[in-house]
CSV table of C-alpha atoms in Angstrom, one decimal:
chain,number,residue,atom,x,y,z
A,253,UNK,CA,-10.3,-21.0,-36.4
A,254,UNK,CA,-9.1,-24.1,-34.8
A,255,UNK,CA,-6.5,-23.5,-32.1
A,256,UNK,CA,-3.5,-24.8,-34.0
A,257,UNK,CA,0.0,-23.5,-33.9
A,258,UNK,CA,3.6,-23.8,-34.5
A,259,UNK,CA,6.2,-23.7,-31.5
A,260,UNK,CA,9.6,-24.4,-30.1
A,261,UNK,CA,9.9,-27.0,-27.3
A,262,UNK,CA,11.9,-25.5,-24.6
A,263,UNK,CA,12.8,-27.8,-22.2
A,264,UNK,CA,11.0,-30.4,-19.2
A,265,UNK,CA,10.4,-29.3,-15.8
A,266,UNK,CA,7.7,-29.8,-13.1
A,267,UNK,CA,5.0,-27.5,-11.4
A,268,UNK,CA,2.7,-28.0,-8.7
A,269,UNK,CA,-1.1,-27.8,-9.3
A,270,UNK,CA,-3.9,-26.3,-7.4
A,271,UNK,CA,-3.9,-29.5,-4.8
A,272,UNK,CA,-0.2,-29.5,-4.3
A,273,UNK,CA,0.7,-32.8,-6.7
A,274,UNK,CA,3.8,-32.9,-9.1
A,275,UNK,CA,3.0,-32.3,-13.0
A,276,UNK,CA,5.8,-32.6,-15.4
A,277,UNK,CA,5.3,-30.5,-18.0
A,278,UNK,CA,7.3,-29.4,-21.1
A,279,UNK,CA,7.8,-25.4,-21.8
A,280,UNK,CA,6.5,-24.8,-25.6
A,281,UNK,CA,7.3,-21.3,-26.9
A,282,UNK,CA,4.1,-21.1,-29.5
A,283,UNK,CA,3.6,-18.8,-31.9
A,284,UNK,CA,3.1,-15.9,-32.5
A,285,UNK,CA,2.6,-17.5,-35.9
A,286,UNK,CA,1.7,-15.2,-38.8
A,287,UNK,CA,-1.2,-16.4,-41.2
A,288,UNK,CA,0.5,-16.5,-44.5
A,289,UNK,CA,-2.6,-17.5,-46.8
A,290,UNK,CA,-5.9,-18.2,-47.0
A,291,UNK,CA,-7.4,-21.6,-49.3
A,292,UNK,CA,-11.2,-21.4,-50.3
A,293,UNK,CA,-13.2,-23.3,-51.9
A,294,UNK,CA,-13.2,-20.6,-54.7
A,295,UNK,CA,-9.4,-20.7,-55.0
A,296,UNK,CA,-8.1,-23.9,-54.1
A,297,UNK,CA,-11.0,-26.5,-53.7
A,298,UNK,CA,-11.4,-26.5,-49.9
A,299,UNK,CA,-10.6,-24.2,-46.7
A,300,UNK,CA,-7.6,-23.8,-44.8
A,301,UNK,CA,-5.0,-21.4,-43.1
A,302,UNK,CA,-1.6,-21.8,-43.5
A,303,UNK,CA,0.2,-20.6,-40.3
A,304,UNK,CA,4.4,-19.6,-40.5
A,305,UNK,CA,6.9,-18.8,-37.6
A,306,UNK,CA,10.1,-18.2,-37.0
A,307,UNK,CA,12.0,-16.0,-39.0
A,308,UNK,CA,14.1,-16.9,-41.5
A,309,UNK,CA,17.4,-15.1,-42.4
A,310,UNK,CA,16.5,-13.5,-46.5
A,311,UNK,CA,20.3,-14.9,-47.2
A,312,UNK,CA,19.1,-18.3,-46.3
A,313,UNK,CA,15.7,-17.9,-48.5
A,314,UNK,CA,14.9,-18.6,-51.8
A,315,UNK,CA,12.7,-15.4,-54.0
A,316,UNK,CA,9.4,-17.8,-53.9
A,317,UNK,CA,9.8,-17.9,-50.3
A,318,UNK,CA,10.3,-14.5,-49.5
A,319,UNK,CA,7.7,-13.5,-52.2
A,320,UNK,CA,5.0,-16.0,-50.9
A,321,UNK,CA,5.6,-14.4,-47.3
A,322,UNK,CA,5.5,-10.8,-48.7
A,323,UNK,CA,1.7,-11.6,-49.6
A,324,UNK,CA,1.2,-11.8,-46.0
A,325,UNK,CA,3.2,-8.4,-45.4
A,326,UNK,CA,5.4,-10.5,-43.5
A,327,UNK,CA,9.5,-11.2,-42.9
A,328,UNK,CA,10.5,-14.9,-44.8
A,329,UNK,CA,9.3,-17.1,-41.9
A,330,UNK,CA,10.9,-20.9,-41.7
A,331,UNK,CA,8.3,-23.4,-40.9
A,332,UNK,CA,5.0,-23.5,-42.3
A,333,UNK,CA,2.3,-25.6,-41.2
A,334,UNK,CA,-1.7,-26.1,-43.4
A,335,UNK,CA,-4.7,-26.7,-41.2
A,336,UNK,CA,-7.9,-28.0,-42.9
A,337,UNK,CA,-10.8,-26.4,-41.5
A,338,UNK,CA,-14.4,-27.1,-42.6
A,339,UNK,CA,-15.9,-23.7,-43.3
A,340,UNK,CA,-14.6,-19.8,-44.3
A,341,UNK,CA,-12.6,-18.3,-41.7
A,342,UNK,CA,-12.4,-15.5,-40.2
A,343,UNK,CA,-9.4,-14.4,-39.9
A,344,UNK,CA,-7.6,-11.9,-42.2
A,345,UNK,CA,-4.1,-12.9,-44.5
A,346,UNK,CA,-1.3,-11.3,-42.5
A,347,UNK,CA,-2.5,-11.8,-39.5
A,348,UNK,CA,-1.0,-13.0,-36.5
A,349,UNK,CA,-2.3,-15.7,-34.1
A,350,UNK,CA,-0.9,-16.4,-30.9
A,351,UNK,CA,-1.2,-19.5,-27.2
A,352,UNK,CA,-4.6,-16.5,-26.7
A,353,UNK,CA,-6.4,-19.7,-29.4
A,354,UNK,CA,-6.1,-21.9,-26.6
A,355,UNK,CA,-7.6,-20.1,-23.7
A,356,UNK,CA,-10.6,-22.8,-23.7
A,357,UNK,CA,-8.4,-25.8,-24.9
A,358,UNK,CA,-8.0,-28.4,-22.4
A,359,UNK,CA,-6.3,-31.0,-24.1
A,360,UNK,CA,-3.8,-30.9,-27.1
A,361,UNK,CA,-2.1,-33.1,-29.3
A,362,UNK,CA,1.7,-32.6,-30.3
A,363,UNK,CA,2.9,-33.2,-33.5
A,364,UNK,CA,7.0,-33.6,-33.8
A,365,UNK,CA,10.0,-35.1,-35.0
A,366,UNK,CA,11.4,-37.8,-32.7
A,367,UNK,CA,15.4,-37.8,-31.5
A,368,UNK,CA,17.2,-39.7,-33.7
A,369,UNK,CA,18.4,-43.0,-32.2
A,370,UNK,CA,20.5,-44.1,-35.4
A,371,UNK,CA,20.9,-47.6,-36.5
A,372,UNK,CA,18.8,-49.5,-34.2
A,373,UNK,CA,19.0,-53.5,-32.7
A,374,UNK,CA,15.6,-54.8,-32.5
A,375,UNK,CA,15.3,-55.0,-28.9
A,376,UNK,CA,15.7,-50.8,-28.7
A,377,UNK,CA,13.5,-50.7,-32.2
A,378,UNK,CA,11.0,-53.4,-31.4
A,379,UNK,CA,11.1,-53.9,-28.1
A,380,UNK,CA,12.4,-57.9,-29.0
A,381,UNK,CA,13.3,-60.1,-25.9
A,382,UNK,CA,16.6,-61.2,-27.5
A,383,UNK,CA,18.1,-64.4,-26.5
A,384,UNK,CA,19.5,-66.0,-23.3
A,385,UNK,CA,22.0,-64.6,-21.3
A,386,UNK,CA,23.4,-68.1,-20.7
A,387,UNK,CA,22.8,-71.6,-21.7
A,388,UNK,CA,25.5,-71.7,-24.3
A,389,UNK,CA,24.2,-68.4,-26.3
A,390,UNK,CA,27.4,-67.1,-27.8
A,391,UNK,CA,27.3,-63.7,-29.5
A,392,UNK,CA,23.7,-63.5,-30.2
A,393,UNK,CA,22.0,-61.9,-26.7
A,394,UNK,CA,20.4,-59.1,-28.5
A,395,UNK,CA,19.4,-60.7,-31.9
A,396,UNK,CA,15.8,-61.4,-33.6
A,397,UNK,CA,16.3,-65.1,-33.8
A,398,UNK,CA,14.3,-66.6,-36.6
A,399,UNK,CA,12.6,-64.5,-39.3
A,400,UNK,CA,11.6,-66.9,-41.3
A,401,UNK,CA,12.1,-70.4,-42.4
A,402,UNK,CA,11.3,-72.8,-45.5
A,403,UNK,CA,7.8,-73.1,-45.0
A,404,UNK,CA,6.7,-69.2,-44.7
A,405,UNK,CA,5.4,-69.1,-48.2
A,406,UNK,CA,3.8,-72.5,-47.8
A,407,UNK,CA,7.2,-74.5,-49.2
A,408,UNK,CA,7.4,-72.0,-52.4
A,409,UNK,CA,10.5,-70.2,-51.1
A,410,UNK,CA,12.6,-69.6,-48.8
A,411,UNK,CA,12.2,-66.4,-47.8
A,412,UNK,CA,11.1,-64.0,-45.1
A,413,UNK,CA,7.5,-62.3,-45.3
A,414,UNK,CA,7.0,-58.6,-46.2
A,415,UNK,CA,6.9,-56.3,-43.4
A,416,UNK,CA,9.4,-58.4,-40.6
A,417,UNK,CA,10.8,-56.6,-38.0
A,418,UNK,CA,14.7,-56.0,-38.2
A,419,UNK,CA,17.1,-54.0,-37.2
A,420,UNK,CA,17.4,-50.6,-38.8
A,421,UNK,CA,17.0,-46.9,-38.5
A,422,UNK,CA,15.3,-45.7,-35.4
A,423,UNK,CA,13.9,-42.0,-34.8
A,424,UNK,CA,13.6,-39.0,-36.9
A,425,UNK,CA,10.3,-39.9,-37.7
A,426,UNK,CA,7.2,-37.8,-37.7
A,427,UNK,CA,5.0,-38.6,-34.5
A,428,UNK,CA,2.4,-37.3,-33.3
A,429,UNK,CA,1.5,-37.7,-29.6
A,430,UNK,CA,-2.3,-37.2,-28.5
A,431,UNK,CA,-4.4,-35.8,-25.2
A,432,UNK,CA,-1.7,-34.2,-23.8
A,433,UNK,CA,-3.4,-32.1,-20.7
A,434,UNK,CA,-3.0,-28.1,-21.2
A,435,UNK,CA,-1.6,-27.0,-17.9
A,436,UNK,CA,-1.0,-23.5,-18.4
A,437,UNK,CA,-0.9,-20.8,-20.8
A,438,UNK,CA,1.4,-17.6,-20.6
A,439,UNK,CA,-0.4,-15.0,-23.1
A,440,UNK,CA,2.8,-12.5,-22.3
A,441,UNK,CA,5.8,-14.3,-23.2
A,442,UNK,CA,3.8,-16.9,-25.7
A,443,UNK,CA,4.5,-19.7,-23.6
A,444,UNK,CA,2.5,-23.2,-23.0
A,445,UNK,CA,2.6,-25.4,-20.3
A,446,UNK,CA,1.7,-29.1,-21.9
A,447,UNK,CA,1.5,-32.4,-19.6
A,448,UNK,CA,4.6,-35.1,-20.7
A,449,UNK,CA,7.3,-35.4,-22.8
A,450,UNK,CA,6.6,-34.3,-26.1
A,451,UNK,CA,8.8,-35.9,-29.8
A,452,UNK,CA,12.1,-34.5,-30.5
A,453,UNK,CA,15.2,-32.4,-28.6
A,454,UNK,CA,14.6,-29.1,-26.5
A,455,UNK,CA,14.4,-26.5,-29.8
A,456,UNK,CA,12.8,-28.6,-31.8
A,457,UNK,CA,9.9,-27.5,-34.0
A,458,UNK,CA,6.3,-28.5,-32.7
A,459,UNK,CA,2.9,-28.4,-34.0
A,460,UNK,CA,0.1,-28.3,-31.2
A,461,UNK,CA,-3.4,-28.4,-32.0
A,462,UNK,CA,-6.6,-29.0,-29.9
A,463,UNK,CA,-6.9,-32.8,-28.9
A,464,UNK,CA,-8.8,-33.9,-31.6
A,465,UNK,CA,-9.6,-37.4,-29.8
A,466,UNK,CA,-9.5,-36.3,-25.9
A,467,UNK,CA,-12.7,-37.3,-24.2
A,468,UNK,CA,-13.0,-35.0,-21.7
A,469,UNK,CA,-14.9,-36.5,-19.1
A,470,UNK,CA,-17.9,-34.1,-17.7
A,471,UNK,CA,-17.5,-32.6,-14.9
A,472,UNK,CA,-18.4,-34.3,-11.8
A,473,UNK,CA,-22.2,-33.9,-10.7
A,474,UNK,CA,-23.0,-31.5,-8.0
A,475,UNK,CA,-24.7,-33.2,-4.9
A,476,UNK,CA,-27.6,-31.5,-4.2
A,477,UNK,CA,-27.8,-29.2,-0.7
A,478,UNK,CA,-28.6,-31.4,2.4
A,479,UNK,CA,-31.7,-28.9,3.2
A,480,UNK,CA,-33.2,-29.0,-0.4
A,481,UNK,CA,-33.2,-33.5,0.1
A,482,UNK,CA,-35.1,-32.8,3.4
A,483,UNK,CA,-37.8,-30.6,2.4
A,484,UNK,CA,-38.7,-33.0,-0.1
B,108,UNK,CA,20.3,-27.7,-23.3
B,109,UNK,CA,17.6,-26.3,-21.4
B,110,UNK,CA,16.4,-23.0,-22.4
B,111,UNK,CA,16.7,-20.2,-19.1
B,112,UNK,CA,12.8,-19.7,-20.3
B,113,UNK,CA,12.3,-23.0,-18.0
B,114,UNK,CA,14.5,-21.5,-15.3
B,115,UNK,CA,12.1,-18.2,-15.1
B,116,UNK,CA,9.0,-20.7,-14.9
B,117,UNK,CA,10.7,-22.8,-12.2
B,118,UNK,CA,10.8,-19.7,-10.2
B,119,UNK,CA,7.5,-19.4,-10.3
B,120,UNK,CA,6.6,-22.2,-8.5
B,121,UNK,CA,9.7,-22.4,-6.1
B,122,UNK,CA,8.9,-21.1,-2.7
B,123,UNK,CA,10.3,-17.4,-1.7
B,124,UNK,CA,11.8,-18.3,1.5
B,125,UNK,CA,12.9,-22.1,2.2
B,126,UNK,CA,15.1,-21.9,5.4
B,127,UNK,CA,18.5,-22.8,5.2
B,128,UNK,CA,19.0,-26.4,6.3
B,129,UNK,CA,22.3,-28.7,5.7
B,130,UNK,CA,22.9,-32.2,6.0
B,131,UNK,CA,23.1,-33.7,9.4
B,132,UNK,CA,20.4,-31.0,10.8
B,133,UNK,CA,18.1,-32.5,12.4
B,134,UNK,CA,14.9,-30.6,11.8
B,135,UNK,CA,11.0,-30.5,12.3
B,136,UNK,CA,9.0,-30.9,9.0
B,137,UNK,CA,5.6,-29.8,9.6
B,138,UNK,CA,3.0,-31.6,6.2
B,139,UNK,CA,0.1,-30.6,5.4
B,140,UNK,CA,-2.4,-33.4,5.3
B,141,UNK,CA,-5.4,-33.1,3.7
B,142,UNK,CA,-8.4,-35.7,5.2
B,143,UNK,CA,-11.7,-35.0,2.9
B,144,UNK,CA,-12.1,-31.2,3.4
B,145,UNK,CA,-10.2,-30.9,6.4
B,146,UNK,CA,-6.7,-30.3,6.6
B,147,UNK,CA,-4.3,-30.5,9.5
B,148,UNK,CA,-0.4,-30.4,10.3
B,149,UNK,CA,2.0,-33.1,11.0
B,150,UNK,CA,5.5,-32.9,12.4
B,151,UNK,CA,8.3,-35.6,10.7
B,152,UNK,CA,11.7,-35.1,13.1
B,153,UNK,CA,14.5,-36.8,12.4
B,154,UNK,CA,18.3,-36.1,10.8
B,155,UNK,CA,18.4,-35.1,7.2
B,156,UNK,CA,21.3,-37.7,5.5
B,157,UNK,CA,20.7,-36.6,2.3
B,158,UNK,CA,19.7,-33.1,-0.1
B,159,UNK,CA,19.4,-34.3,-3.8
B,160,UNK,CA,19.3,-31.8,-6.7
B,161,UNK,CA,18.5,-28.3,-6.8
B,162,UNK,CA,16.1,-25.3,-7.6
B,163,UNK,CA,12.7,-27.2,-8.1
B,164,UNK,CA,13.8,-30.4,-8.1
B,165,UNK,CA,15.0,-30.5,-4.9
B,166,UNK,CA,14.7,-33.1,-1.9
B,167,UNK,CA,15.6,-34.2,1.4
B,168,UNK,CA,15.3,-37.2,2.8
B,169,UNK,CA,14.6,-37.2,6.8
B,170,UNK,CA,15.5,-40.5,8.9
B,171,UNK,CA,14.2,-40.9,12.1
B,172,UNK,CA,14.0,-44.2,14.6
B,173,UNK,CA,10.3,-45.0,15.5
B,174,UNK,CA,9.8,-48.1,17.8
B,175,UNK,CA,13.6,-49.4,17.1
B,176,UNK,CA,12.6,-49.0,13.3
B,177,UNK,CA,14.5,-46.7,11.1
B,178,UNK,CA,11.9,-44.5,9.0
B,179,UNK,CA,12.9,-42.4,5.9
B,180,UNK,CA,11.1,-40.1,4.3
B,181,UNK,CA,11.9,-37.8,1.4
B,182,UNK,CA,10.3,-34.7,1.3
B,183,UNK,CA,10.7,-32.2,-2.1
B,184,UNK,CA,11.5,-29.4,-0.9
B,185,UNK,CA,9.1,-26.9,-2.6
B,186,UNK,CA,5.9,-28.7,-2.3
B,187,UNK,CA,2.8,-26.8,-1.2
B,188,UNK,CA,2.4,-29.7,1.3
B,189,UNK,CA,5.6,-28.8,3.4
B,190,UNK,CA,4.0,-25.8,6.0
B,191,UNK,CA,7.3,-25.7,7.6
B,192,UNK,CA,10.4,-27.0,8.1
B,193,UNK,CA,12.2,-25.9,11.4
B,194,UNK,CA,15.8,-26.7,12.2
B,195,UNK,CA,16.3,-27.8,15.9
B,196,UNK,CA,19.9,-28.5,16.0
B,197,UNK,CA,22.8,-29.0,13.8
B,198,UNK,CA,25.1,-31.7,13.2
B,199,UNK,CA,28.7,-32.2,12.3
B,200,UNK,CA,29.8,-33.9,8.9
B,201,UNK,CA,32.1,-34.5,6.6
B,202,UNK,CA,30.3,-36.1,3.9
B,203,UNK,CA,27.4,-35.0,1.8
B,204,UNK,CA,25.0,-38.2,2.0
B,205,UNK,CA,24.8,-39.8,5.5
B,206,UNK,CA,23.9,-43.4,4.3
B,207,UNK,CA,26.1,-44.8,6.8
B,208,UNK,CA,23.9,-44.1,10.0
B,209,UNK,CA,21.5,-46.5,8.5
B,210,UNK,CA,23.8,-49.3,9.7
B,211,UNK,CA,24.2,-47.3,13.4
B,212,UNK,CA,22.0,-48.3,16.2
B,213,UNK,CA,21.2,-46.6,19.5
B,214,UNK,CA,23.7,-43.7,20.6
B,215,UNK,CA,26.0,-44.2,17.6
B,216,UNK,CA,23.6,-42.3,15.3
B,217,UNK,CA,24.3,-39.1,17.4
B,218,UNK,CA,25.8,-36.2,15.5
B,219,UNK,CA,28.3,-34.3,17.2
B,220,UNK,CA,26.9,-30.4,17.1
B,221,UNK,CA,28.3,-28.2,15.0
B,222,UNK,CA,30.1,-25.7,16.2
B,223,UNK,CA,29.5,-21.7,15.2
B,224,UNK,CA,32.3,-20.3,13.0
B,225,UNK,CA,34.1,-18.0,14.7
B,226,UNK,CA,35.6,-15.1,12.6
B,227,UNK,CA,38.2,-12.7,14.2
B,228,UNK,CA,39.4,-9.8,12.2
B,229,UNK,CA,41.1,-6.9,13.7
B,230,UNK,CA,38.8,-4.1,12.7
B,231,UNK,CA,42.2,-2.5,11.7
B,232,UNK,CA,43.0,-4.9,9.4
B,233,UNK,CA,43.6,-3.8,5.8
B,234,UNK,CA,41.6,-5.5,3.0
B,235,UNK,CA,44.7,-6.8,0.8
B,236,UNK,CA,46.2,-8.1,4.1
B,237,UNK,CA,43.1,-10.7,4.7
B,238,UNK,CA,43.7,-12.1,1.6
């Protein structure tokens, strides 16, 4: 199966590494997730798992919930999370899965739900320069400026273009955050150590999966012993 | 909110035994610098004016005069690169950050020692009566 699974972002903090330098990692409590079903091509058209964690209280869940996790011989869970994969897997429906996927892994990617930042100005959304500080700019330091004018459609009307940037609601959004280095994994108390800051407030649901798109560069080549160079 | 999870890994990676320095100490840091594959020690002395944070976060930042030039450097406090840190004599103060000995020159940076506390209680003394 892919290494893939659901967690709990715990909170920043840094760790030394083997040569002594400062990481700053953030503490993921992953898993264990239980493997609630099982798509084939047979059944559903193509293959997947479909992992859930975190348990749910039954008062707070619906019948189909609780009925779908009772398949799996499992308590109603709360998140639930698909992963594609390309052939039959191997693993059996109620099983559960836990950080022991990513023993090989080097890098992951992070998917989350950013902090919500509320109604945003474009400078904070956009990253805009805004206007002067002086030279007779009154009230307007932080605004867009133009967004359009009478010739945007060519003279047919006035107005702005599809798609400009304005102010508006910022955050809450699904991100996903890629090649984040694997630091360290704790198989005991289900605990990863991932390099950076990863989307969304300490308890916040993540989704971690093997780096899809990390290059990982080879490792560096082994100079051959002095006396071997010699002989020849 | 921080989850005490973090606190337990923080642990992990704080150093057993860091000896007890304070502001105004003036102390020996011995770094470990590594040169290629070889690896040798190097003593900073100077005053510490300043410990920032806590647990692993923790710093210190040393100041010392070399050639009439006032040289700070901040050291964190649980880095494998500290071998040592060796208090040689501590100073008096009254305040926590000691910023204003970077406008002192010559024998106005002195600290005055600090003197040992001296505790006196008659071994007859009842408890409730120390209160």
């Amino acid at each position: 199966m892919t290494p893939a699974l659901i967690g709990k972002k715990m909170g920043m903090t840094r760790v030394y590494d083997a040569k002594g330098t400062v990481v700053p990692v953030t503490v993921v409590q992953a898993g264990p997730c239980a493997i609630t079903q099982i798509k084939t091509v047979d059944s559903d058209g193509y293959y997947a798992v479909q992992l859930g964690f975190g348990q749910a209280a039954p008062r707070h869940s619906t019948m189909p919930q609780i009925g779908h996790c009772a398949k799996a011989g499992v308590g109603p869970l709360r998140h639930f999370r698909e992963i594609r994969l390309a052939a039959a897997t191997d693993q059996t429906l109620g099983a559960t899965v836990n950080v022991s996927l990513f023993s090989d892994v080097k890098f992951v990617d992070v998917i989350g739900v950013s902090k919500g930042k509320g109604f945003a100005g474009v400078m904070k959304r956009y990253h805009f320069g805004g206007q002067c500080a002086s030279h007779g700019t009154e009230r307007k330091h932080r605004s867009p400026g133009s967004i359009a004018s009478r010739a945007t459609w060519r003279g047919q009307c006035g107005k702005p273009k599809k798609g400009v940037r304005m102010a508006g609601h910022m955050g809450v959004d699904r991100v996903t955050t890629r090649n984040h280095s694997l630091v360290k994994i704790d198989a005991e108390r289900n605990l990863m150590l991932i390099k950076g800051a990863l989307p969304g407030a300490n308890g916040a649901v993540v989704f971690i999966r093997k780096s899809i798109t990390a290059r990982i560069r080879p490792e560096a080549p082994v100079e051959a012993p002095k006396a071997e160079a010699k002989k020849k | 909110m921080s989850y005490g999870i973090v606190k337990e890994i923080e642990q992990e990676y704080m150093k057993k035994e860091v000896p007890a320095f304070k502001v105004g100490d003036t102390v020996d840091v011995a770094t470990r610098i590594v040169e290629g594959d070889k690896e040798r020690i190097q003593v900073f002395s100077g005053t510490v004016i300043m410990v920032k944070s806590s647990g692993i976060n923790q710093t210190f930042t040393v100041r010392r005069i070399v050639n009439n030039e006032g040289v700070e450097r901040i050291f964190p406090t649980h880095s494998p690169f500290i071998a040592s840190i060796t208090v040689k004599r501590s100073g008096q103060t009254r305040r926590a950050k000691l910023f204003y000995l970077r406008d002192r020159v010559g024998k106005a940076t002195r600290l005055s020692e600090k003197k040992a506390k001296k505790i006196e209680v008659p071994s007859d003394t009842p408890v409730e009566a120390a209160k």
